[in-house]
């Protein structure tokens, strides 16, 4: 997809990009492709209610592996003082762009410094106890959201 985006002369994607999130269900098989900061949360019936099972990996939380790749490509991974909980990707020897994701389409200024457009692709085999799937962007608390959806019902 990055190859196609590069050839668009109407959009400057040097410091602009996007994430993507796709779910495919075929029979009892569920495949999720996550490129960015979205989540797939499965509501699974248990004895005393419904439990939230996050199917996706928070790439921001997998920073050990992601940051290693970025540093090998001479990118910097640092947090801002007032947002110490958010690791960001920076150009070497520069204070920009401060990108809070490790994977995305576009954002070409960081492609040579470890930002990739290859999604994480988890697989899940559905069971009769799996009741619903919530697709959400960043900032969503899994169990609170599952409880809300389960109440509505």
JSON list of N, CA and C in Angstrom, two decimals, residues 44-51 129:
[
{"chain": "A", "resi": 44, "resn": "UNK", "atom": "N", "xyz": [-16.59, -12.83, 25.67]},
{"chain": "A", "resi": 44, "resn": "UNK", "atom": "CA", "xyz": [-16.74, -14.28, 25.84]},
{"chain": "A", "resi": 44, "resn": "UNK", "atom": "C", "xyz": [-17.51, -14.57, 27.11]},
{"chain": "A", "resi": 45, "resn": "UNK", "atom": "N", "xyz": [-18.58, -15.38, 26.98]},
{"chain": "A", "resi": 45, "resn": "UNK", "atom": "CA", "xyz": [-19.41, -15.73, 28.13]},
{"chain": "A", "resi": 45, "resn": "UNK", "atom": "C", "xyz": [-18.62, -16.64, 29.07]},
{"chain": "A", "resi": 46, "resn": "UNK", "atom": "N", "xyz": [-18.63, -16.25, 30.36]},
{"chain": "A", "resi": 46, "resn": "UNK", "atom": "CA", "xyz": [-18.05, -17.10, 31.40]},
{"chain": "A", "resi": 46, "resn": "UNK", "atom": "C", "xyz": [-19.14, -17.34, 32.45]},
{"chain": "A", "resi": 47, "resn": "UNK", "atom": "N", "xyz": [-18.82, -18.10, 33.47]},
{"chain": "A", "resi": 47, "resn": "UNK", "atom": "CA", "xyz": [-19.79, -18.51, 34.47]},
{"chain": "A", "resi": 47, "resn": "UNK", "atom": "C", "xyz": [-20.58, -17.35, 35.07]},
{"chain": "A", "resi": 48, "resn": "UNK", "atom": "N", "xyz": [-19.89, -16.25, 35.38]},
{"chain": "A", "resi": 48, "resn": "UNK", "atom": "CA", "xyz": [-20.56, -15.15, 36.07]},
{"chain": "A", "resi": 48, "resn": "UNK", "atom": "C", "xyz": [-20.66, -13.87, 35.23]},
{"chain": "A", "resi": 49, "resn": "UNK", "atom": "N", "xyz": [-20.71, -13.99, 33.92]},
{"chain": "A", "resi": 49, "resn": "UNK", "atom": "CA", "xyz": [-20.85, -12.80, 33.09]},
{"chain": "A", "resi": 49, "resn": "UNK", "atom": "C", "xyz": [-20.12, -12.92, 31.77]},
{"chain": "A", "resi": 50, "resn": "UNK", "atom": "N", "xyz": [-19.59, -11.82, 31.31]},
{"chain": "A", "resi": 50, "resn": "UNK", "atom": "CA", "xyz": [-18.87, -11.79, 30.04]},
{"chain": "A", "resi": 50, "resn": "UNK", "atom": "C", "xyz": [-17.48, -11.22, 30.29]},
{"chain": "A", "resi": 51, "resn": "UNK", "atom": "N", "xyz": [-16.49, -11.90, 29.75]},
{"chain": "A", "resi": 51, "resn": "UNK", "atom": "CA", "xyz": [-15.09, -11.52, 29.93]},
{"chain": "A", "resi": 51, "resn": "UNK", "atom": "C", "xyz": [-14.56, -10.89, 28.65]},
{"chain": "A", "resi": 129, "resn": "UNK", "atom": "N", "xyz": [-19.04, -19.93, 23.26]},
{"chain": "A", "resi": 129, "resn": "UNK", "atom": "CA", "xyz": [-19.09, -18.92, 24.32]},
{"chain": "A", "resi": 129, "resn": "UNK", "atom": "C", "xyz": [-18.74, -17.52, 23.83]}
]
